[in-house]
Coordinates of C-alpha atoms in Angstrom, one line a residue:
M1 CA 80.5 -42.1 17.2
K2 CA 77.9 -44.3 15.4
I3 CA 74.8 -44.8 17.4
V4 CA 71.7 -47.0 16.6
L5 CA 68.5 -46.9 18.4
T6 CA 66.4 -49.9 17.7
T7 CA 63.4 -52.1 18.8
L8 CA 61.4 -55.1 17.7
N9 CA 57.8 -53.9 17.3
A10 CA 54.9 -56.2 17.6
K11 CA 53.9 -55.3 14.0
Y12 CA 55.3 -53.2 11.1
I13 CA 52.5 -50.7 11.5
H14 CA 53.6 -49.7 15.0
T15 CA 56.0 -46.8 15.6
N16 CA 58.2 -46.6 18.7
L17 CA 57.9 -43.2 20.1
A18 CA 60.4 -43.6 22.9
L19 CA 63.3 -44.0 20.3
R20 CA 62.3 -40.8 18.7
Y21 CA 62.3 -38.9 22.0
L22 CA 65.8 -40.3 22.7
K23 CA 67.0 -39.3 19.2
G24 CA 65.6 -35.7 19.6
S25 CA 67.2 -35.4 23.0
A26 CA 70.6 -36.6 21.9
Q27 CA 70.7 -34.0 19.1
P28 CA 72.6 -31.9 18.1
E29 CA 75.7 -33.4 19.8
F30 CA 74.8 -37.0 18.7
D31 CA 72.7 -38.1 15.8
P32 CA 71.5 -41.7 16.4
K33 CA 69.9 -43.7 13.6
I34 CA 66.6 -45.3 14.3
I35 CA 66.1 -48.8 12.8
E36 CA 62.9 -50.7 13.7
Y37 CA 62.2 -54.3 13.1
T38 CA 59.4 -56.7 14.2
I39 CA 59.3 -59.8 16.5
K40 CA 58.6 -61.8 13.4
D41 CA 61.9 -60.9 11.8
P42 CA 64.6 -63.6 12.0
A43 CA 67.2 -62.7 14.7
F44 CA 70.0 -63.6 12.2
N45 CA 68.6 -61.0 9.7
I46 CA 68.4 -58.3 12.4
V47 CA 71.9 -58.9 13.6
S48 CA 73.2 -58.9 10.0
D49 CA 71.5 -55.6 9.4
L50 CA 72.7 -53.9 12.6
Y51 CA 76.3 -55.2 12.1
Q52 CA 76.5 -53.6 8.6
H53 CA 76.0 -50.2 10.3
K54 CA 79.2 -50.8 12.2
P55 CA 77.7 -49.2 15.4
D56 CA 79.6 -48.1 18.4
V57 CA 76.5 -48.0 20.5
V58 CA 73.2 -49.9 20.0
G59 CA 70.2 -49.0 22.3
F60 CA 67.3 -51.4 22.6
S61 CA 63.8 -50.3 23.6
C62 CA 62.4 -53.3 25.6
Y63 CA 58.8 -54.3 26.4
I64 CA 57.1 -57.5 27.5
W65 CA 56.1 -58.4 24.0
N66 CA 59.7 -58.2 22.7
I67 CA 62.1 -58.9 25.4
E68 CA 62.8 -62.6 24.7
E69 CA 63.4 -62.0 21.0
T70 CA 65.6 -58.9 21.9
I71 CA 67.8 -61.0 24.2
G72 CA 68.5 -63.4 21.3
V73 CA 69.5 -60.5 19.1
I74 CA 71.7 -59.0 21.8
R75 CA 73.7 -62.2 22.4
M76 CA 74.3 -62.7 18.6
L77 CA 75.2 -59.1 18.2
K78 CA 77.8 -59.1 21.0
T79 CA 79.3 -62.2 19.4
V80 CA 79.9 -60.7 16.1
S81 CA 80.6 -57.1 17.4
P82 CA 82.1 -57.5 20.8
N83 CA 83.2 -53.8 21.1
T84 CA 79.7 -52.4 20.5
K85 CA 78.2 -50.9 23.6
I86 CA 74.8 -52.2 24.3
I87 CA 72.2 -50.3 26.2
L88 CA 68.8 -51.3 27.2
G89 CA 65.8 -49.2 28.2
G90 CA 62.1 -49.3 28.5
P91 CA 59.5 -50.5 31.0
E92 CA 60.4 -54.2 30.9
V93 CA 64.0 -53.6 32.0
S94 CA 63.6 -50.7 34.3
Y95 CA 62.7 -52.9 37.3
D96 CA 64.6 -55.9 38.7
V97 CA 67.6 -54.6 37.0
H98 CA 70.0 -56.9 39.0
D99 CA 68.2 -59.9 37.4
W100 CA 68.5 -58.5 33.9
L101 CA 72.2 -57.7 34.2
R102 CA 73.1 -61.1 35.4
R103 CA 70.8 -62.8 32.9
I104 CA 72.2 -60.9 30.0
P105 CA 75.9 -60.3 30.7
E106 CA 76.3 -58.9 27.1
V107 CA 74.5 -55.7 28.2
D108 CA 76.7 -52.9 29.2
Y109 CA 74.2 -50.4 30.7
I110 CA 70.5 -50.2 31.6
V111 CA 68.8 -46.9 31.5
M112 CA 66.0 -47.0 34.1
G113 CA 62.7 -45.2 33.7
E114 CA 62.4 -41.9 31.8
G115 CA 65.5 -41.9 29.7
E116 CA 65.9 -38.7 27.6
L117 CA 68.4 -37.1 30.0
S118 CA 70.2 -40.2 31.2
F119 CA 70.7 -41.5 27.7
K120 CA 72.3 -38.3 26.4
I121 CA 74.7 -38.1 29.4
L122 CA 75.6 -41.8 29.0
L123 CA 76.5 -41.1 25.4
Q124 CA 78.8 -38.3 26.5
H125 CA 80.4 -40.7 28.9
I126 CA 81.0 -43.3 26.2
N127 CA 82.4 -40.5 24.1
G128 CA 84.9 -39.6 26.8
E129 CA 83.3 -36.4 27.8
V130 CA 81.7 -37.2 31.3
P131 CA 82.9 -39.5 34.1
L132 CA 80.7 -42.6 34.6
E133 CA 79.7 -41.6 38.2
D134 CA 78.1 -38.5 36.8
V135 CA 75.6 -40.4 34.6
P136 CA 72.2 -40.5 36.4
G137 CA 69.5 -43.2 36.2
I138 CA 71.6 -46.0 34.9
C139 CA 72.8 -49.4 36.3
Y140 CA 75.7 -51.7 35.2
L141 CA 78.0 -54.4 36.6
L142 CA 81.5 -53.3 37.6
D143 CA 83.9 -56.1 38.5
G144 CA 80.9 -58.3 39.1
K145 CA 79.3 -55.8 41.5
M146 CA 76.0 -54.1 40.9
K147 CA 76.1 -50.3 40.4
I148 CA 72.9 -48.3 40.4
H149 CA 72.9 -44.6 39.9
A150 CA 70.2 -42.3 41.4
Q151 CA 67.4 -41.1 39.0
P152 CA 67.7 -37.6 37.5
K153 CA 65.1 -35.1 38.1
K154 CA 62.1 -35.4 35.8
V155 CA 62.5 -33.8 32.5
D156 CA 60.3 -30.7 31.7
L157 CA 58.0 -32.1 29.1
R158 CA 57.3 -28.7 27.8
E159 CA 61.0 -28.4 26.6
L160 CA 61.4 -31.8 24.9
P161 CA 62.2 -31.6 21.3
S162 CA 59.8 -33.0 18.7
P163 CA 59.9 -36.7 18.0
Y164 CA 57.9 -36.3 14.8
R165 CA 60.1 -34.0 12.5
F166 CA 62.8 -36.3 11.4
E167 CA 63.0 -36.3 7.5
E168 CA 63.6 -40.0 7.3
D169 CA 60.2 -40.7 9.0
R170 CA 58.1 -38.5 6.8
A171 CA 57.5 -41.0 4.0
S172 CA 56.0 -43.6 6.4
L173 CA 53.8 -41.4 8.5
G174 CA 50.7 -42.4 6.6
K175 CA 51.5 -46.1 6.6
R176 CA 51.9 -46.6 10.4
I177 CA 50.1 -45.9 13.6
Q178 CA 51.4 -42.6 15.0
Y179 CA 51.5 -42.4 18.8
I180 CA 51.4 -39.0 20.6
E181 CA 51.7 -38.1 24.3
T182 CA 50.1 -35.0 25.9
S183 CA 51.0 -36.2 29.4
R184 CA 53.0 -38.6 31.4
G185 CA 51.9 -40.3 34.6
C186 CA 48.6 -41.6 36.0
P187 CA 46.5 -40.3 39.0
F188 CA 45.4 -43.9 39.9
S189 CA 47.1 -46.7 41.7
C190 CA 45.9 -49.9 40.0
Q191 CA 48.2 -52.6 41.3
F192 CA 48.5 -54.6 38.1
C193 CA 49.7 -51.6 36.0
L194 CA 53.2 -49.9 35.7
S195 CA 51.6 -46.5 35.3
S196 CA 50.6 -46.7 39.0
I197 CA 54.3 -46.3 40.0
E198 CA 54.9 -42.8 38.8
V199 CA 53.2 -40.3 41.2
G200 CA 51.3 -37.4 39.6
V201 CA 50.6 -36.3 36.0
R202 CA 52.8 -33.9 34.0
Y203 CA 51.7 -32.2 30.7
F204 CA 53.3 -31.3 27.5
N205 CA 52.9 -27.8 26.0
R206 CA 49.4 -27.7 24.5
D207 CA 50.3 -25.5 21.6
K208 CA 53.2 -27.7 20.6
I209 CA 51.0 -30.7 20.7
K210 CA 48.6 -29.1 18.4
E211 CA 51.4 -28.2 16.0
E212 CA 52.6 -31.8 16.1
I213 CA 49.1 -33.1 15.2
R214 CA 48.8 -30.6 12.4
Y215 CA 52.2 -31.8 11.1
L216 CA 51.2 -35.4 11.3
M217 CA 48.0 -34.8 9.4
D218 CA 49.6 -32.6 6.8
N219 CA 52.1 -35.5 6.1
G220 CA 49.4 -38.2 5.6
A221 CA 49.0 -39.7 9.1
K222 CA 45.7 -41.6 9.3
T223 CA 45.7 -43.2 12.7
I224 CA 46.9 -41.1 15.7
K225 CA 46.8 -42.8 19.0
F226 CA 47.1 -40.8 22.3
V227 CA 49.1 -42.9 24.8
D228 CA 48.1 -40.8 27.8
R229 CA 47.1 -43.3 30.5
T230 CA 44.0 -41.2 31.3
F231 CA 43.4 -38.7 28.6
N232 CA 40.3 -37.1 30.2
I233 CA 41.8 -36.7 33.8
S234 CA 41.5 -32.9 33.2
R235 CA 38.1 -32.0 31.7
S236 CA 39.1 -28.6 30.6
Y237 CA 42.2 -30.1 28.8
A238 CA 40.2 -32.9 27.2
M239 CA 37.5 -30.5 25.9
E240 CA 40.1 -28.2 24.4
M241 CA 41.8 -31.0 22.6
F242 CA 38.4 -32.5 21.4
Q243 CA 37.5 -29.2 20.1
F244 CA 40.8 -28.7 18.3
L245 CA 40.5 -32.1 16.7
I246 CA 37.0 -31.6 15.6
D247 CA 37.9 -28.2 14.1
E248 CA 41.1 -29.1 12.3
H249 CA 40.9 -32.8 11.5
K250 CA 41.4 -34.0 7.9
P251 CA 39.2 -36.6 6.1
G252 CA 40.0 -40.2 7.0
V253 CA 42.1 -39.4 10.1
V254 CA 41.1 -41.4 13.3
F255 CA 42.2 -40.4 16.8
Q256 CA 42.2 -43.1 19.5
F257 CA 42.3 -42.3 23.4
E258 CA 42.4 -44.3 26.5
I259 CA 39.7 -42.7 28.7
T260 CA 38.5 -43.3 32.3
A261 CA 34.8 -43.6 31.7
D262 CA 33.4 -43.1 35.1
I263 CA 34.8 -39.6 35.4
M264 CA 33.6 -38.3 32.0
R265 CA 30.8 -35.9 32.5
P266 CA 27.5 -36.2 30.6
E267 CA 27.9 -32.7 29.1
V268 CA 31.3 -33.8 27.6
I269 CA 29.7 -36.7 26.0
Q270 CA 26.8 -34.7 24.7
F271 CA 29.2 -32.2 23.2
L272 CA 30.9 -35.1 21.3
N273 CA 27.6 -36.6 20.2
D274 CA 26.5 -33.3 18.9
N275 CA 29.8 -32.1 17.3
A276 CA 32.1 -35.0 16.5
P277 CA 32.0 -36.4 12.9
H278 CA 31.2 -40.1 12.8
G279 CA 34.4 -42.2 13.1
L280 CA 36.7 -39.4 14.0
F281 CA 37.3 -40.7 17.6
R282 CA 37.7 -44.1 19.1
F283 CA 37.7 -44.7 22.9
E284 CA 39.6 -47.5 24.8
I285 CA 38.1 -48.0 28.2
G286 CA 39.6 -50.4 30.9
V287 CA 36.8 -51.9 32.9
Q288 CA 38.8 -55.0 34.1
S289 CA 36.3 -56.2 36.7
T290 CA 32.9 -55.2 38.1
N291 CA 33.7 -57.1 41.4
D292 CA 33.9 -54.5 44.1
L293 CA 36.1 -56.5 46.4
T294 CA 38.4 -57.2 43.4
N295 CA 38.7 -53.5 42.5
E296 CA 39.3 -52.6 46.1
L297 CA 42.1 -55.1 46.5
V298 CA 43.9 -53.8 43.4
K299 CA 43.3 -50.1 44.6
R300 CA 41.1 -49.4 41.6
R301 CA 38.6 -46.8 42.2
Q302 CA 35.7 -47.4 39.8
N303 CA 32.1 -46.3 39.8
F304 CA 30.5 -48.9 37.5
E305 CA 27.1 -47.2 37.3
K306 CA 28.8 -44.0 36.0
L307 CA 31.0 -45.9 33.7
K308 CA 27.9 -47.6 32.3
R309 CA 26.3 -44.2 31.8
T310 CA 29.2 -43.0 29.8
V311 CA 29.5 -46.1 27.6
T312 CA 25.7 -46.0 26.9
M313 CA 25.6 -42.3 26.1
V314 CA 28.5 -42.7 23.8
K315 CA 27.0 -45.7 22.0
E316 CA 23.6 -44.0 21.7
G317 CA 25.3 -41.1 20.0
G318 CA 26.5 -43.4 17.3
K319 CA 29.7 -41.3 16.6
I320 CA 32.4 -43.1 18.6
D321 CA 33.4 -46.8 18.5
Q322 CA 34.4 -48.1 22.0
H323 CA 36.8 -50.9 22.9
L324 CA 36.4 -52.2 26.4
D325 CA 39.0 -54.3 28.4
L326 CA 38.5 -57.1 31.0
I327 CA 41.2 -58.9 32.9
A328 CA 40.6 -62.4 34.0
G329 CA 42.6 -63.5 37.1
L330 CA 42.5 -60.5 39.4
P331 CA 42.5 -61.1 43.2
E332 CA 39.3 -62.8 44.5
E333 CA 37.6 -63.0 41.2
D334 CA 36.6 -66.7 40.7
Y335 CA 35.2 -68.1 37.6
D336 CA 31.5 -67.3 38.5
S337 CA 32.4 -63.7 39.4
F338 CA 34.3 -63.3 36.1
R339 CA 31.3 -64.7 34.3
Q340 CA 29.3 -61.9 35.9
T341 CA 31.9 -59.3 35.0
F342 CA 31.7 -60.4 31.4
N343 CA 28.0 -60.2 31.3
D344 CA 27.8 -56.9 33.1
V345 CA 30.1 -55.4 30.4
F346 CA 28.8 -57.3 27.4
A347 CA 25.3 -56.0 28.3
M348 CA 26.5 -52.5 27.0
R349 CA 27.4 -54.1 23.5
P350 CA 30.7 -52.4 23.0
E351 CA 32.0 -52.5 19.5
E352 CA 35.0 -54.4 20.8
L353 CA 35.3 -56.4 24.0
Q354 CA 38.9 -57.5 24.8
L355 CA 39.1 -60.4 27.2
G356 CA 42.7 -60.3 28.6
F357 CA 44.5 -62.3 31.3
L358 CA 46.4 -61.0 34.3
K359 CA 50.1 -60.5 33.8
L360 CA 52.3 -60.0 36.9
L361 CA 54.5 -57.3 35.5
R362 CA 57.8 -56.5 37.0
G363 CA 57.6 -53.5 39.3
T364 CA 53.7 -53.8 40.0
G365 CA 52.2 -54.2 43.4
L366 CA 50.5 -57.5 42.4
R367 CA 53.7 -59.1 41.6
V368 CA 55.0 -58.2 45.1
Q369 CA 51.7 -59.7 46.5
A370 CA 51.7 -62.8 44.3
E371 CA 52.3 -65.2 47.2
Q372 CA 49.4 -63.6 49.2
Y373 CA 46.9 -64.4 46.5
G374 CA 48.4 -67.8 45.6
Y375 CA 49.5 -66.8 42.1
T376 CA 51.4 -69.1 40.0
Y377 CA 52.7 -67.6 36.8
V378 CA 55.2 -67.8 33.9
D379 CA 58.4 -66.2 35.1
L380 CA 59.2 -65.1 31.5
A381 CA 57.6 -62.2 29.7
P382 CA 54.7 -61.6 29.4
Y383 CA 54.4 -63.2 32.9
E384 CA 50.8 -64.4 32.4
I385 CA 49.3 -66.3 35.5
F386 CA 48.5 -69.9 35.6
S387 CA 46.2 -69.7 38.5
N388 CA 45.5 -68.2 41.9
N389 CA 43.8 -69.1 45.1
V390 CA 40.3 -68.7 43.6
L391 CA 40.9 -69.5 39.9
T392 CA 42.3 -72.8 38.6
F393 CA 44.3 -73.4 35.5
D394 CA 41.4 -75.4 34.2
E395 CA 39.2 -72.4 34.4
I396 CA 41.7 -70.1 32.9
I397 CA 42.0 -72.5 29.9
R398 CA 38.1 -72.5 29.6
I399 CA 38.0 -68.7 29.6
K400 CA 40.6 -68.7 26.9
H401 CA 38.3 -70.8 24.8
A402 CA 35.6 -68.1 25.2
E403 CA 38.2 -65.4 24.3
D404 CA 38.9 -67.2 21.0
V405 CA 35.4 -67.1 19.6
L406 CA 34.6 -63.7 21.1
E407 CA 37.3 -62.3 18.8
K408 CA 36.1 -64.2 15.7
Y409 CA 32.3 -63.8 16.2
W410 CA 31.9 -60.5 18.1
N411 CA 34.9 -58.2 17.7
D412 CA 35.1 -58.9 14.0
H413 CA 31.3 -58.2 13.5
R414 CA 30.8 -60.9 11.0
M415 CA 27.3 -61.9 12.2
D416 CA 25.9 -59.3 14.6
N417 CA 22.3 -60.2 14.1
T418 CA 22.8 -63.9 14.7
I419 CA 24.9 -63.4 17.8
E420 CA 22.5 -60.9 19.2
Y421 CA 19.7 -63.4 18.9
L422 CA 21.7 -66.3 20.4
V423 CA 22.9 -64.3 23.4
T424 CA 19.4 -62.9 24.2
E425 CA 17.1 -65.6 23.1
V426 CA 18.8 -68.9 23.1
F427 CA 21.5 -69.0 25.8
E428 CA 21.2 -68.1 29.4
T429 CA 23.8 -65.4 29.3
P430 CA 26.2 -64.0 26.6
F431 CA 29.1 -65.6 28.4
D432 CA 27.5 -69.0 28.3
F433 CA 27.2 -68.7 24.5
F434 CA 30.9 -67.8 24.0
Q435 CA 32.1 -70.3 26.6
N436 CA 30.2 -73.2 25.2
F437 CA 31.0 -72.5 21.7
G438 CA 34.6 -71.8 22.5
T439 CA 35.0 -75.2 24.3
Y440 CA 33.3 -76.9 21.3
W441 CA 35.6 -75.1 19.0
E442 CA 38.7 -76.3 20.9
H443 CA 37.5 -79.8 21.2
K444 CA 36.9 -79.9 17.4
G445 CA 40.5 -78.8 16.9
W446 CA 39.5 -75.8 14.9
S447 CA 41.8 -73.5 16.9
R448 CA 44.7 -75.3 15.2
I449 CA 43.6 -74.9 11.6
G450 CA 42.8 -71.9 9.4
H451 CA 39.3 -70.7 8.4
Q452 CA 37.6 -68.7 5.7
L453 CA 34.6 -66.6 6.2
E454 CA 32.3 -69.4 5.1
D455 CA 33.8 -71.7 7.6
L456 CA 32.7 -69.5 10.5
F457 CA 29.1 -69.8 9.5
K458 CA 29.3 -73.6 8.9
R459 CA 31.1 -74.2 12.3
L460 CA 28.6 -72.2 14.3
E461 CA 25.7 -74.0 12.6
E462 CA 27.4 -77.3 13.5
F463 CA 27.7 -76.3 17.1
L464 CA 24.2 -75.1 17.5
A465 CA 23.0 -78.4 16.2
T466 CA 24.4 -80.0 19.4
Q467 CA 22.5 -77.5 21.7
P468 CA 19.0 -78.0 23.0
N469 CA 16.2 -75.6 22.4
V470 CA 17.7 -74.0 19.3
N471 CA 15.4 -73.1 16.4
L472 CA 17.9 -73.8 13.6
K473 CA 15.7 -72.5 10.9
I474 CA 15.5 -69.2 12.5
V475 CA 19.1 -69.0 13.3
R476 CA 20.1 -70.1 9.9
S477 CA 18.0 -67.3 8.3
L478 CA 19.7 -64.8 10.5
M479 CA 23.1 -66.2 9.5
Q480 CA 22.2 -66.0 5.8
L481 CA 21.1 -62.4 6.4
D482 CA 24.4 -61.5 8.1
Y483 CA 26.4 -63.3 5.4
L484 CA 24.6 -61.5 2.5
S485 CA 24.7 -58.2 4.2
R486 CA 28.6 -58.1 3.6
Q487 CA 28.3 -58.6 0.0
Q488 CA 28.2 -56.1 -2.9
F489 CA 28.1 -58.8 -5.6
Q490 CA 26.0 -61.9 -5.8
P491 CA 28.3 -64.7 -4.1
R492 CA 29.6 -67.3 -6.5
K493 CA 29.5 -69.9 -3.7
L494 CA 27.1 -70.1 -0.8
W495 CA 27.9 -71.9 2.5
W496 CA 24.4 -73.5 2.7
D497 CA 22.8 -76.2 0.5
E498 CA 19.3 -75.1 0.0
R499 CA 18.6 -73.6 -3.4
V500 CA 15.5 -72.2 -5.2
S501 CA 15.0 -73.8 -8.6
R502 CA 15.2 -71.8 -11.8
D503 CA 11.5 -72.3 -12.4
V504 CA 10.5 -70.8 -9.1
Q505 CA 12.8 -67.9 -9.6
K506 CA 11.2 -67.2 -12.9
E507 CA 7.8 -67.4 -11.4
I508 CA 8.7 -65.0 -8.6
Y509 CA 10.2 -62.6 -11.3
S510 CA 7.0 -62.7 -13.3
L511 CA 4.9 -61.7 -10.1
L512 CA 7.4 -59.0 -9.2
K513 CA 7.3 -57.7 -12.8
E514 CA 3.5 -57.5 -12.5
T515 CA 3.5 -56.2 -8.9
P516 CA 6.9 -55.0 -8.0
S517 CA 5.6 -53.4 -4.7
L518 CA 5.4 -56.9 -3.3
A519 CA 9.1 -56.5 -2.6
G520 CA 8.7 -52.9 -1.4
E521 CA 8.4 -49.4 -3.0
E522 CA 12.2 -49.0 -3.3
F523 CA 12.4 -52.2 -5.3
A524 CA 9.6 -51.1 -7.5
Q525 CA 11.4 -48.0 -8.4
L526 CA 14.4 -50.0 -9.7
D527 CA 12.3 -51.1 -12.6
L528 CA 14.6 -54.1 -13.4
S529 CA 14.9 -56.0 -16.7
E530 CA 14.9 -59.8 -16.5
K531 CA 18.6 -59.8 -17.2
E532 CA 19.4 -57.3 -14.4
F533 CA 17.1 -59.2 -12.1
F534 CA 18.9 -62.5 -12.6
K535 CA 22.4 -61.0 -12.6
H536 CA 22.1 -59.0 -9.4
S537 CA 19.4 -60.8 -7.4
L538 CA 19.4 -63.9 -5.1
I539 CA 16.3 -65.6 -3.9
I540 CA 16.7 -68.1 -1.1
P541 CA 14.3 -70.0 1.3
F542 CA 13.8 -67.9 4.4
T543 CA 12.0 -68.3 7.7
I544 CA 11.7 -64.8 9.3
D545 CA 9.9 -61.7 8.2
Y546 CA 12.5 -59.1 7.2
N547 CA 10.2 -56.1 7.7
A548 CA 9.4 -57.1 11.2
F549 CA 13.2 -57.9 11.9
Q550 CA 13.9 -54.3 10.8
N551 CA 11.7 -53.3 13.7
G552 CA 13.5 -55.5 16.2
Q553 CA 11.3 -58.5 16.0
V554 CA 12.0 -62.0 15.0
I555 CA 8.8 -63.4 13.6
A556 CA 8.6 -66.8 11.7
L557 CA 7.5 -66.6 8.2
D558 CA 7.6 -69.4 5.6
G559 CA 8.9 -67.7 2.5
Y560 CA 11.8 -66.3 0.5
L561 CA 14.4 -63.7 1.0
L562 CA 15.0 -61.5 -2.0
T563 CA 18.4 -59.9 -2.1
Y564 CA 19.4 -57.3 -4.7
F565 CA 23.1 -56.5 -4.7
R566 CA 24.1 -52.9 -5.3
I567 CA 27.8 -51.9 -6.0
G568 CA 28.9 -49.5 -3.3
Q569 CA 25.8 -49.8 -1.2
A570 CA 24.4 -52.4 1.2
P571 CA 22.2 -55.1 -0.4
Y572 CA 18.5 -54.4 -0.7
F573 CA 16.4 -57.1 1.3
A574 CA 12.7 -58.0 1.1
T575 CA 10.8 -61.1 2.3
L576 CA 8.2 -62.7 0.1
Q577 CA 5.6 -65.1 1.3
K578 CA 5.4 -68.5 -0.4
A579 CA 1.7 -67.9 -0.9
I580 CA 2.5 -65.4 -3.7
Q581 CA 3.3 -68.3 -5.9

């Protein structure tokens, strides 16, 4: 029997872990072939490829990000290969199964929930070995009537075969993100999350997990992401794993975790600050809201002060990047409340702040309560809301404008110095900057056209020129500093117009040749020839004191910025007063 396990990943670099657990569990009696595509691949091409394998069975792994594209593939595949059995599984189709079977009659079976045991027994049935009534955890239509079989007992995670040791995967381990589970389930009951449905947390065998990580690193894996819903729910387990990863990691490997920040004890953070190499770990932290009523309504227990303590300690340690999540549209969080949530979280200056929007996922409590909170939403994946009883669609659109520039100007860290100045010295709050700029960006139509790095600087400057009480000279100098900080070579083209004449440059060079310490002792030690100076240096008009800026002060100075570009290093900066001429 020819079996194909497939999915449409969001990107090529992603790896579907579920398919590999199913393949491992089906062996040795069956040997499914794993074929992964992306949601960008044309459906006709996917169907053509699947068809050429002449499969008896095709299993699709379904999620909110791929279900609509997957449905198109299924319908085309059943047309050209009507005898192929089509099986669906995954979080998107495990709930409201009656809707899915009637919407997609081409589907033969849906495997609900955890599928390792059910899928194998279903294959045995298709192969003529087991009666259909003996297959647990599946649903299907029989003579137009819905049949749902009871779930099997939970699998013993300690006994599951490895999903990583397939020879055909080895060559790509270093090219794609590798996902690893050390537990399943979540101890919390957040009503917007599917993880709240499974009661309790089960763990895999610790020694096996360590062996899997060693194998992945030995075979070139660079990004290993733990998919545990709360990696640090057990402090002793988290500490053991952190210690193992610190002791045995290989250069260039990054480990990512989803952690619950308000339960992380200070001594754990101090241990990481003291012992973790820089860049080895990355934390993803779901904050979602700082509104106490909202958190209570979604059954989310969160101590924001303790969360803030954790995020602050980690940031001060300087070893671990943090990605914090917010959700707009939760119950009783209106526009003003969300503005406060955003400002509460941005105050911690996370390396990344993701501004998401509530999705009423099938199977979640909030979807059941949608009418109670006045939700209107798209009834197609990913089920994003339009509005609720306290947040209008107009307001959601406005927040989306803020999200757009947040991604471009904060999360991509193209001009940190400029943004820091704007959100602390110019605009009333950080949210007001991102909101006002985002709305301006949308009205200019920039969201519908592409941009280069230089465009981001020019567009910000254009927006700021429309705002009151903005010292454009100071802001432009900060923008120039941010722009030049990213360069290793003198830029061929600058996004600003002001230039220093060749005569002035020569005069400054002569002064620096005579007294190089005017640009600092480090510059003096370079002992540059005139050729080296003009080849690797840039002098521009500048209106702030760089030395004071390094100490956290923005002080006006009518002068020049000297930038010396160093291959493999950050540029060297110094400010020179015009009086030196």
